Short mmCIF file of N, CA, C and O in Angstrom, two decimals:
data_model
loop_
_atom_site.label_atom_id
_atom_site.label_comp_id
_atom_site.label_asym_id
_atom_site.label_seq_id
_atom_site.Cartn_x
_atom_site.Cartn_y
_atom_site.Cartn_z
N UNK A 1 -43.79 23.11 -47.96
CA UNK A 1 -43.36 24.39 -48.48
C UNK A 1 -42.48 25.09 -47.46
O UNK A 1 -42.54 24.80 -46.27
N UNK A 2 -41.65 26.01 -47.96
CA UNK A 2 -40.72 26.76 -47.14
C UNK A 2 -40.99 28.24 -47.33
O UNK A 2 -41.20 28.71 -48.46
N UNK A 3 -40.98 28.97 -46.23
CA UNK A 3 -41.11 30.42 -46.28
C UNK A 3 -39.81 31.06 -45.81
O UNK A 3 -39.22 30.62 -44.82
N UNK A 4 -39.37 32.09 -46.51
CA UNK A 4 -38.15 32.81 -46.17
C UNK A 4 -38.49 34.27 -45.93
O UNK A 4 -39.19 34.88 -46.74
N UNK A 5 -37.99 34.83 -44.83
CA UNK A 5 -38.26 36.21 -44.48
C UNK A 5 -36.94 36.91 -44.19
O UNK A 5 -36.23 36.53 -43.26
N UNK A 6 -36.62 37.94 -44.98
CA UNK A 6 -35.39 38.70 -44.80
C UNK A 6 -35.63 39.89 -43.87
O UNK A 6 -36.74 40.42 -43.79
N UNK A 7 -34.56 40.32 -43.20
CA UNK A 7 -34.61 41.50 -42.36
C UNK A 7 -33.21 42.08 -42.25
O UNK A 7 -32.24 41.44 -42.64
N UNK A 8 -33.10 43.28 -41.71
CA UNK A 8 -31.80 43.88 -41.44
C UNK A 8 -31.37 44.94 -42.42
O UNK A 8 -30.32 45.55 -42.24
N UNK A 9 -32.14 45.18 -43.47
CA UNK A 9 -31.80 46.21 -44.42
C UNK A 9 -31.98 47.60 -43.82
O UNK A 9 -32.53 47.77 -42.73
N UNK A 10 -31.52 48.60 -44.55
CA UNK A 10 -31.64 49.96 -44.07
C UNK A 10 -30.88 50.94 -44.94
O UNK A 10 -30.37 50.59 -45.99
N UNK A 11 -30.80 52.17 -44.45
CA UNK A 11 -30.10 53.25 -45.13
C UNK A 11 -28.80 53.52 -44.40
O UNK A 11 -28.80 53.81 -43.20
N UNK A 12 -27.68 53.43 -45.11
CA UNK A 12 -26.36 53.67 -44.51
C UNK A 12 -25.52 54.52 -45.45
O UNK A 12 -25.78 54.60 -46.66
N UNK A 13 -24.50 55.15 -44.89
CA UNK A 13 -23.55 55.89 -45.70
C UNK A 13 -22.51 54.95 -46.29
O UNK A 13 -22.28 53.86 -45.78
N UNK A 14 -21.88 55.39 -47.36
CA UNK A 14 -20.80 54.61 -47.95
C UNK A 14 -19.75 54.29 -46.90
O UNK A 14 -19.36 55.15 -46.11
N UNK A 15 -19.29 53.04 -46.89
CA UNK A 15 -18.33 52.59 -45.90
C UNK A 15 -18.96 51.95 -44.69
O UNK A 15 -18.25 51.35 -43.87
N UNK A 16 -20.27 52.04 -44.57
CA UNK A 16 -20.96 51.47 -43.44
C UNK A 16 -21.20 49.98 -43.58
O UNK A 16 -20.83 49.36 -44.58
N UNK A 17 -21.86 49.41 -42.56
CA UNK A 17 -22.09 47.97 -42.52
C UNK A 17 -23.51 47.66 -42.08
O UNK A 17 -24.16 48.44 -41.38
N UNK A 18 -23.99 46.50 -42.50
CA UNK A 18 -25.27 45.97 -42.08
C UNK A 18 -25.15 44.46 -41.92
O UNK A 18 -24.26 43.84 -42.50
N UNK A 19 -26.06 43.87 -41.16
CA UNK A 19 -26.14 42.43 -41.04
C UNK A 19 -27.55 42.00 -41.45
O UNK A 19 -28.51 42.27 -40.74
N UNK A 20 -27.64 41.35 -42.58
CA UNK A 20 -28.92 40.87 -43.08
C UNK A 20 -29.19 39.47 -42.56
O UNK A 20 -28.28 38.65 -42.46
N UNK A 21 -30.45 39.20 -42.25
CA UNK A 21 -30.85 37.89 -41.76
C UNK A 21 -31.96 37.33 -42.62
O UNK A 21 -32.77 38.07 -43.18
N UNK A 22 -32.01 36.02 -42.71
CA UNK A 22 -33.06 35.32 -43.44
C UNK A 22 -33.52 34.14 -42.60
O UNK A 22 -32.75 33.20 -42.39
N UNK A 23 -34.75 34.20 -42.13
CA UNK A 23 -35.31 33.14 -41.31
C UNK A 23 -36.20 32.24 -42.16
O UNK A 23 -37.09 32.73 -42.86
N UNK A 24 -35.95 30.95 -42.09
CA UNK A 24 -36.73 29.96 -42.84
C UNK A 24 -37.71 29.26 -41.92
O UNK A 24 -37.40 28.94 -40.77
N UNK A 25 -38.89 29.00 -42.43
CA UNK A 25 -39.89 28.26 -41.69
C UNK A 25 -40.63 27.33 -42.63
O UNK A 25 -40.52 27.43 -43.84
N UNK A 26 -41.40 26.41 -42.04
CA UNK A 26 -42.10 25.43 -42.84
C UNK A 26 -41.32 24.12 -42.89
O UNK A 26 -40.68 23.74 -41.92
N UNK A 27 -41.36 23.47 -44.04
CA UNK A 27 -40.68 22.18 -44.21
C UNK A 27 -39.24 22.42 -44.60
O UNK A 27 -38.89 22.43 -45.79
N UNK A 28 -38.39 22.59 -43.60
CA UNK A 28 -37.00 22.97 -43.82
C UNK A 28 -36.01 21.81 -43.75
O UNK A 28 -34.81 22.02 -43.90
N UNK A 29 -36.49 20.59 -43.54
CA UNK A 29 -35.58 19.46 -43.34
C UNK A 29 -34.74 19.16 -44.57
O UNK A 29 -33.65 18.60 -44.44
N UNK A 30 -35.21 19.49 -45.73
CA UNK A 30 -34.50 19.18 -46.97
C UNK A 30 -33.74 20.36 -47.55
O UNK A 30 -33.28 20.31 -48.68
N UNK A 31 -33.60 21.44 -46.77
CA UNK A 31 -32.86 22.60 -47.23
C UNK A 31 -31.37 22.30 -47.23
O UNK A 31 -30.80 21.87 -46.22
N UNK A 32 -30.72 22.54 -48.34
CA UNK A 32 -29.28 22.37 -48.45
C UNK A 32 -28.60 23.71 -48.67
O UNK A 32 -28.50 24.48 -47.71
N UNK A 33 -28.13 24.04 -49.87
CA UNK A 33 -27.49 25.36 -50.00
C UNK A 33 -28.49 26.51 -49.85
O UNK A 33 -29.67 26.36 -50.18
N UNK A 34 -27.99 27.63 -49.36
CA UNK A 34 -28.76 28.85 -49.32
C UNK A 34 -27.91 29.97 -49.90
O UNK A 34 -26.68 29.90 -49.86
N UNK A 35 -28.57 30.98 -50.41
CA UNK A 35 -27.83 32.05 -51.05
C UNK A 35 -28.52 33.39 -50.93
O UNK A 35 -29.67 33.49 -50.48
N UNK A 36 -27.79 34.41 -51.33
CA UNK A 36 -28.30 35.77 -51.40
C UNK A 36 -28.14 36.29 -52.82
O UNK A 36 -27.10 36.10 -53.45
N UNK A 37 -29.18 36.93 -53.30
CA UNK A 37 -29.17 37.65 -54.57
C UNK A 37 -29.58 39.09 -54.30
O UNK A 37 -30.08 39.42 -53.22
N UNK A 38 -29.36 39.94 -55.28
CA UNK A 38 -29.80 41.32 -55.14
C UNK A 38 -30.27 41.85 -56.48
O UNK A 38 -29.85 41.38 -57.53
N UNK A 39 -31.13 42.85 -56.42
CA UNK A 39 -31.66 43.46 -57.63
C UNK A 39 -31.77 44.97 -57.43
O UNK A 39 -32.51 45.43 -56.57
N UNK A 40 -31.04 45.71 -58.23
CA UNK A 40 -31.08 47.15 -58.21
C UNK A 40 -32.14 47.64 -59.20
O UNK A 40 -32.50 46.92 -60.14
N UNK A 41 -32.64 48.86 -59.03
CA UNK A 41 -33.64 49.39 -59.97
C UNK A 41 -33.14 49.35 -61.40
O UNK A 41 -32.04 49.80 -61.70
N UNK A 42 -33.94 48.79 -62.28
CA UNK A 42 -33.59 48.71 -63.68
C UNK A 42 -32.57 47.65 -64.02
O UNK A 42 -32.14 47.57 -65.18
N UNK A 43 -32.18 46.84 -63.06
CA UNK A 43 -31.17 45.81 -63.27
C UNK A 43 -31.78 44.42 -63.08
O UNK A 43 -32.82 44.26 -62.46
N UNK A 44 -31.09 43.42 -63.61
CA UNK A 44 -31.50 42.04 -63.39
C UNK A 44 -31.04 41.57 -62.02
O UNK A 44 -30.07 42.08 -61.46
N UNK A 45 -31.75 40.59 -61.49
CA UNK A 45 -31.35 40.02 -60.22
C UNK A 45 -30.02 39.27 -60.38
O UNK A 45 -29.87 38.46 -61.29
N UNK A 46 -29.07 39.54 -59.49
CA UNK A 46 -27.74 38.97 -59.61
C UNK A 46 -27.33 38.22 -58.36
O UNK A 46 -27.75 38.54 -57.25
N UNK A 47 -26.48 37.24 -58.56
CA UNK A 47 -25.96 36.43 -57.47
C UNK A 47 -25.02 37.25 -56.60
O UNK A 47 -24.22 38.03 -57.11
N UNK A 48 -25.10 37.04 -55.28
CA UNK A 48 -24.23 37.72 -54.34
C UNK A 48 -23.35 36.73 -53.59
O UNK A 48 -22.12 36.85 -53.58
N UNK A 49 -23.95 35.74 -52.93
CA UNK A 49 -23.19 34.79 -52.13
C UNK A 49 -24.03 33.54 -51.88
O UNK A 49 -25.25 33.58 -51.93
N UNK A 50 -23.36 32.43 -51.59
CA UNK A 50 -24.05 31.19 -51.25
C UNK A 50 -23.23 30.42 -50.23
O UNK A 50 -22.03 30.63 -50.09
N UNK A 51 -23.91 29.49 -49.54
CA UNK A 51 -23.25 28.68 -48.53
C UNK A 51 -23.89 27.30 -48.51
O UNK A 51 -25.11 27.16 -48.63
N UNK A 52 -23.05 26.27 -48.37
CA UNK A 52 -23.56 24.90 -48.30
C UNK A 52 -24.17 24.63 -46.94
O UNK A 52 -23.99 25.39 -45.98
N UNK A 53 -24.90 23.53 -46.84
CA UNK A 53 -25.59 23.20 -45.59
C UNK A 53 -24.61 23.06 -44.43
O UNK A 53 -24.88 23.52 -43.32
N UNK A 54 -23.48 22.41 -44.68
CA UNK A 54 -22.49 22.16 -43.64
C UNK A 54 -21.53 23.33 -43.45
O UNK A 54 -20.63 23.24 -42.61
N UNK A 55 -21.69 24.38 -44.20
CA UNK A 55 -20.82 25.56 -44.17
C UNK A 55 -19.41 25.26 -44.68
O UNK A 55 -18.50 26.07 -44.46
N UNK A 56 -19.24 24.15 -45.35
CA UNK A 56 -17.92 23.79 -45.85
C UNK A 56 -17.54 24.55 -47.11
O UNK A 56 -16.35 24.63 -47.44
N UNK A 57 -18.53 25.09 -47.81
CA UNK A 57 -18.27 25.76 -49.08
C UNK A 57 -19.04 27.07 -49.15
O UNK A 57 -20.24 27.10 -48.89
N UNK A 58 -18.36 28.13 -49.50
CA UNK A 58 -18.99 29.42 -49.74
C UNK A 58 -18.52 29.98 -51.06
O UNK A 58 -17.40 29.70 -51.51
N UNK A 59 -19.38 30.78 -51.69
CA UNK A 59 -19.04 31.44 -52.95
C UNK A 59 -19.50 32.88 -52.87
O UNK A 59 -20.51 33.20 -52.24
N UNK A 60 -18.76 33.75 -53.54
CA UNK A 60 -19.08 35.17 -53.56
C UNK A 60 -18.93 35.72 -54.97
O UNK A 60 -18.06 35.30 -55.73
N UNK A 61 -19.79 36.65 -55.29
CA UNK A 61 -19.62 37.38 -56.53
C UNK A 61 -18.35 38.21 -56.45
O UNK A 61 -18.01 38.73 -55.38
N UNK A 62 -17.62 38.36 -57.55
CA UNK A 62 -16.39 39.15 -57.50
C UNK A 62 -16.58 40.56 -56.96
O UNK A 62 -15.68 41.09 -56.30
N UNK A 63 -17.73 41.16 -57.19
CA UNK A 63 -17.97 42.52 -56.77
C UNK A 63 -18.08 42.68 -55.25
O UNK A 63 -17.94 43.80 -54.75
N UNK A 64 -18.34 41.59 -54.53
CA UNK A 64 -18.52 41.69 -53.08
C UNK A 64 -17.47 40.90 -52.30
O UNK A 64 -17.40 41.04 -51.07
N UNK A 65 -16.67 40.11 -52.97
CA UNK A 65 -15.69 39.28 -52.29
C UNK A 65 -14.73 40.15 -51.48
O UNK A 65 -14.21 41.15 -51.97
N UNK A 66 -14.52 39.77 -50.23
CA UNK A 66 -13.68 40.54 -49.33
C UNK A 66 -14.44 41.56 -48.51
O UNK A 66 -13.88 42.08 -47.52
N UNK A 67 -15.67 41.86 -48.89
CA UNK A 67 -16.48 42.83 -48.16
C UNK A 67 -17.69 42.18 -47.49
O UNK A 67 -18.12 42.62 -46.43
N UNK A 68 -18.24 41.16 -48.13
CA UNK A 68 -19.44 40.48 -47.61
C UNK A 68 -19.06 39.11 -47.06
O UNK A 68 -18.15 38.45 -47.58
N UNK A 69 -19.78 38.66 -46.03
CA UNK A 69 -19.56 37.35 -45.45
C UNK A 69 -20.90 36.66 -45.23
O UNK A 69 -21.78 37.22 -44.58
N UNK A 70 -21.05 35.45 -45.77
CA UNK A 70 -22.26 34.68 -45.58
C UNK A 70 -22.03 33.63 -44.51
O UNK A 70 -20.95 33.05 -44.41
N UNK A 71 -23.04 33.38 -43.69
CA UNK A 71 -22.97 32.36 -42.65
C UNK A 71 -24.36 31.80 -42.42
O UNK A 71 -25.35 32.35 -42.91
N UNK A 72 -24.46 30.70 -41.68
CA UNK A 72 -25.77 30.13 -41.39
C UNK A 72 -25.76 29.44 -40.03
O UNK A 72 -24.72 28.99 -39.54
N UNK A 73 -26.93 29.36 -39.45
CA UNK A 73 -27.16 28.66 -38.19
C UNK A 73 -28.30 27.69 -38.45
O UNK A 73 -29.47 28.07 -38.45
N UNK A 74 -27.95 26.43 -38.70
CA UNK A 74 -28.96 25.45 -39.08
C UNK A 74 -29.94 25.15 -37.94
O UNK A 74 -31.10 24.82 -38.20
N UNK A 75 -29.49 25.25 -36.70
CA UNK A 75 -30.38 25.02 -35.57
C UNK A 75 -31.49 26.05 -35.53
O UNK A 75 -32.59 25.77 -35.05
N UNK A 76 -31.22 27.25 -36.03
CA UNK A 76 -32.21 28.31 -36.06
C UNK A 76 -32.82 28.51 -37.44
O UNK A 76 -33.64 29.41 -37.63
N UNK A 77 -32.41 27.68 -38.40
CA UNK A 77 -32.91 27.79 -39.77
C UNK A 77 -32.74 29.22 -40.30
O UNK A 77 -33.66 29.79 -40.90
N UNK A 78 -31.56 29.77 -40.09
CA UNK A 78 -31.31 31.15 -40.44
C UNK A 78 -29.98 31.28 -41.18
O UNK A 78 -29.00 30.63 -40.83
N UNK A 79 -29.97 32.12 -42.20
CA UNK A 79 -28.75 32.45 -42.92
C UNK A 79 -28.52 33.95 -42.79
O UNK A 79 -29.48 34.73 -42.73
N UNK A 80 -27.26 34.36 -42.75
CA UNK A 80 -26.90 35.76 -42.54
C UNK A 80 -26.00 36.24 -43.67
O UNK A 80 -25.29 35.47 -44.30
N UNK A 81 -26.03 37.53 -43.88
CA UNK A 81 -25.11 38.17 -44.80
C UNK A 81 -24.58 39.43 -44.13
O UNK A 81 -25.32 40.40 -43.98
N UNK A 82 -23.33 39.40 -43.71
CA UNK A 82 -22.67 40.57 -43.16
C UNK A 82 -22.11 41.38 -44.31
O UNK A 82 -21.30 40.87 -45.09
N UNK A 83 -22.55 42.61 -44.44
CA UNK A 83 -22.13 43.46 -45.55
C UNK A 83 -21.33 44.63 -44.99
O UNK A 83 -21.85 45.45 -44.23
N UNK A 84 -20.06 44.70 -45.35
CA UNK A 84 -19.15 45.73 -44.87
C UNK A 84 -18.65 46.58 -46.03
O UNK A 84 -18.74 46.20 -47.18
N UNK A 85 -18.10 47.72 -45.68
CA UNK A 85 -17.51 48.63 -46.66
C UNK A 85 -18.47 48.88 -47.82
O UNK A 85 -18.11 48.78 -48.99
N UNK A 86 -19.69 49.20 -47.48
CA UNK A 86 -20.73 49.34 -48.49
C UNK A 86 -20.45 50.50 -49.44
O UNK A 86 -19.94 51.55 -49.04
N UNK A 87 -20.83 50.29 -50.68
CA UNK A 87 -20.68 51.27 -51.74
C UNK A 87 -22.06 51.63 -52.29
O UNK A 87 -22.99 50.84 -52.19
N UNK A 88 -22.19 52.81 -52.88
CA UNK A 88 -23.50 53.16 -53.47
C UNK A 88 -24.00 52.13 -54.47
O UNK A 88 -25.21 51.91 -54.56
N UNK A 89 -23.11 51.48 -55.19
CA UNK A 89 -23.52 50.48 -56.15
C UNK A 89 -24.05 49.20 -55.51
O UNK A 89 -24.56 48.32 -56.21
N UNK A 90 -23.92 49.08 -54.19
CA UNK A 90 -24.51 47.96 -53.47
C UNK A 90 -26.00 48.17 -53.20
O UNK A 90 -26.67 47.26 -52.72
N UNK A 91 -26.50 49.35 -53.48
CA UNK A 91 -27.91 49.65 -53.26
C UNK A 91 -28.78 48.71 -54.09
O UNK A 91 -28.64 48.64 -55.31
N UNK A 92 -29.67 48.00 -53.41
CA UNK A 92 -30.52 47.02 -54.09
C UNK A 92 -31.47 46.41 -53.07
O UNK A 92 -31.32 46.60 -51.86
N UNK A 93 -32.43 45.67 -53.58
CA UNK A 93 -33.23 44.79 -52.73
C UNK A 93 -32.48 43.46 -52.66
O UNK A 93 -32.15 42.87 -53.68
N UNK A 94 -32.23 42.99 -51.45
CA UNK A 94 -31.49 41.76 -51.24
C UNK A 94 -32.46 40.63 -50.93
O UNK A 94 -33.30 40.74 -50.03
N UNK A 95 -32.34 39.54 -51.68
CA UNK A 95 -33.24 38.40 -51.56
C UNK A 95 -32.50 37.18 -51.04
O UNK A 95 -31.41 36.86 -51.50
N UNK A 96 -33.12 36.49 -50.11
CA UNK A 96 -32.64 35.21 -49.63
C UNK A 96 -33.28 34.11 -50.47
O UNK A 96 -34.44 34.22 -50.88
N UNK A 97 -32.53 33.04 -50.73
CA UNK A 97 -33.04 31.93 -51.52
C UNK A 97 -32.49 30.61 -50.98
O UNK A 97 -31.43 30.57 -50.36
N UNK A 98 -33.22 29.52 -51.24
CA UNK A 98 -32.84 28.21 -50.75
C UNK A 98 -33.03 27.15 -51.82
O UNK A 98 -33.97 27.21 -52.61
N UNK A 99 -32.13 26.17 -51.82
CA UNK A 99 -32.22 25.01 -52.68
C UNK A 99 -32.57 23.78 -51.85
O UNK A 99 -32.10 23.64 -50.72
N UNK A 100 -33.38 22.91 -52.40
CA UNK A 100 -33.67 21.65 -51.72
C UNK A 100 -32.67 20.56 -52.10
O UNK A 100 -32.60 19.54 -51.43
N UNK A 101 -31.93 20.78 -53.16
CA UNK A 101 -30.82 19.92 -53.56
C UNK A 101 -29.67 20.79 -54.01
O UNK A 101 -29.87 21.93 -54.42
N UNK A 102 -28.47 20.25 -53.94
CA UNK A 102 -27.31 21.00 -54.36
C UNK A 102 -27.37 21.25 -55.86
O UNK A 102 -27.70 20.37 -56.65
N UNK A 103 -27.04 22.46 -56.25
CA UNK A 103 -27.02 22.85 -57.64
C UNK A 103 -26.02 23.95 -57.87
O UNK A 103 -25.32 24.37 -56.96
N UNK A 104 -25.96 24.43 -59.10
CA UNK A 104 -25.06 25.52 -59.43
C UNK A 104 -25.36 26.71 -58.53
O UNK A 104 -26.48 27.23 -58.52
N UNK A 105 -24.36 27.17 -57.81
CA UNK A 105 -24.57 28.14 -56.74
C UNK A 105 -25.07 29.48 -57.22
O UNK A 105 -25.78 30.18 -56.50
N UNK A 106 -24.69 29.87 -58.43
CA UNK A 106 -25.01 31.20 -58.92
C UNK A 106 -26.21 31.23 -59.86
O UNK A 106 -26.57 32.31 -60.35
N UNK A 107 -26.83 30.10 -60.11
CA UNK A 107 -27.94 30.02 -61.05
C UNK A 107 -29.26 30.23 -60.32
O UNK A 107 -29.65 29.44 -59.47
N UNK A 108 -29.96 31.30 -60.68
CA UNK A 108 -31.22 31.62 -60.03
C UNK A 108 -32.23 30.50 -60.17
O UNK A 108 -32.99 30.22 -59.24
N UNK A 109 -32.23 29.83 -61.31
CA UNK A 109 -33.19 28.77 -61.56
C UNK A 109 -33.03 27.55 -60.68
O UNK A 109 -33.94 26.72 -60.60
N UNK A 110 -31.89 27.39 -60.03
CA UNK A 110 -31.66 26.24 -59.16
C UNK A 110 -32.17 26.46 -57.74
O UNK A 110 -32.09 25.54 -56.92
N UNK A 111 -32.66 27.63 -57.44
CA UNK A 111 -33.20 27.92 -56.11
C UNK A 111 -34.70 27.73 -56.12
O UNK A 111 -35.41 28.26 -56.98
N UNK A 112 -35.19 27.00 -55.13
CA UNK A 112 -36.58 26.58 -55.09
C UNK A 112 -37.49 27.54 -54.32
O UNK A 112 -38.69 27.61 -54.58
N UNK A 113 -36.93 28.28 -53.36
CA UNK A 113 -37.71 29.17 -52.52
C UNK A 113 -37.03 30.52 -52.42
O UNK A 113 -35.80 30.62 -52.38
N UNK A 114 -37.85 31.56 -52.34
CA UNK A 114 -37.36 32.94 -52.29
C UNK A 114 -38.11 33.75 -51.25
O UNK A 114 -39.31 33.57 -51.05
N UNK A 115 -37.39 34.66 -50.60
CA UNK A 115 -38.03 35.61 -49.72
C UNK A 115 -38.52 36.82 -50.49
O UNK A 115 -38.36 36.91 -51.71
N UNK A 116 -39.13 37.76 -49.78
CA UNK A 116 -39.67 38.96 -50.41
C UNK A 116 -38.66 40.08 -50.53
O UNK A 116 -38.92 41.07 -51.22
N UNK A 117 -37.51 39.95 -49.89
CA UNK A 117 -36.44 40.92 -50.03
C UNK A 117 -36.40 41.95 -48.92
O UNK A 117 -37.39 42.23 -48.26
N UNK A 118 -35.21 42.51 -48.71
CA UNK A 118 -35.01 43.61 -47.78
C UNK A 118 -34.17 44.68 -48.47
O UNK A 118 -33.19 44.37 -49.15
N UNK A 119 -34.57 45.92 -48.32
CA UNK A 119 -33.94 47.03 -49.04
C UNK A 119 -32.66 47.48 -48.35
O UNK A 119 -32.66 47.75 -47.15
N UNK A 120 -31.60 47.58 -49.12
CA UNK A 120 -30.34 48.17 -48.67
C UNK A 120 -30.07 49.39 -49.53
O UNK A 120 -29.98 49.28 -50.75
N UNK A 121 -29.94 50.55 -48.90
CA UNK A 121 -29.65 51.79 -49.61
C UNK A 121 -28.38 52.39 -49.05
O UNK A 121 -28.26 52.62 -47.85
N UNK A 122 -27.42 52.66 -49.93
CA UNK A 122 -26.13 53.21 -49.54
C UNK A 122 -25.98 54.59 -50.16
O UNK A 122 -25.98 54.73 -51.39
N UNK A 123 -25.85 55.60 -49.34
CA UNK A 123 -25.72 56.97 -49.81
C UNK A 123 -24.25 57.32 -49.98
O UNK A 123 -23.38 56.82 -49.26
N UNK A 124 -23.96 58.20 -50.93
CA UNK A 124 -22.60 58.62 -51.20
C UNK A 124 -22.24 59.88 -50.43
O UNK A 124 -23.10 60.54 -49.84
#
């Protein structure tokens, strides 16, 4: 089994930045793509970004492209999400997720493990 723990969330003003981290532990040898999703109050959980194991491929939701950057450090079993130019609509709980095999990057059902989330709140 794999455990994922997110950190780095907080309260920021519009235009501010945060760096979210997701540390994986347990049986991580078969971890391939990792991604970030978010869920705002009253909304469905939505795809934000994903990255392949080798970092050769990244994907971003149109709403965050150009503002967010996903990266990973496989030696530390950690994935990051740098979030810049934050907007109030970015307010959500951000979840880290991992796939044990490559799958559709934006499909929630293709992710095998999930963290408990970290809260990002952006004030206007």
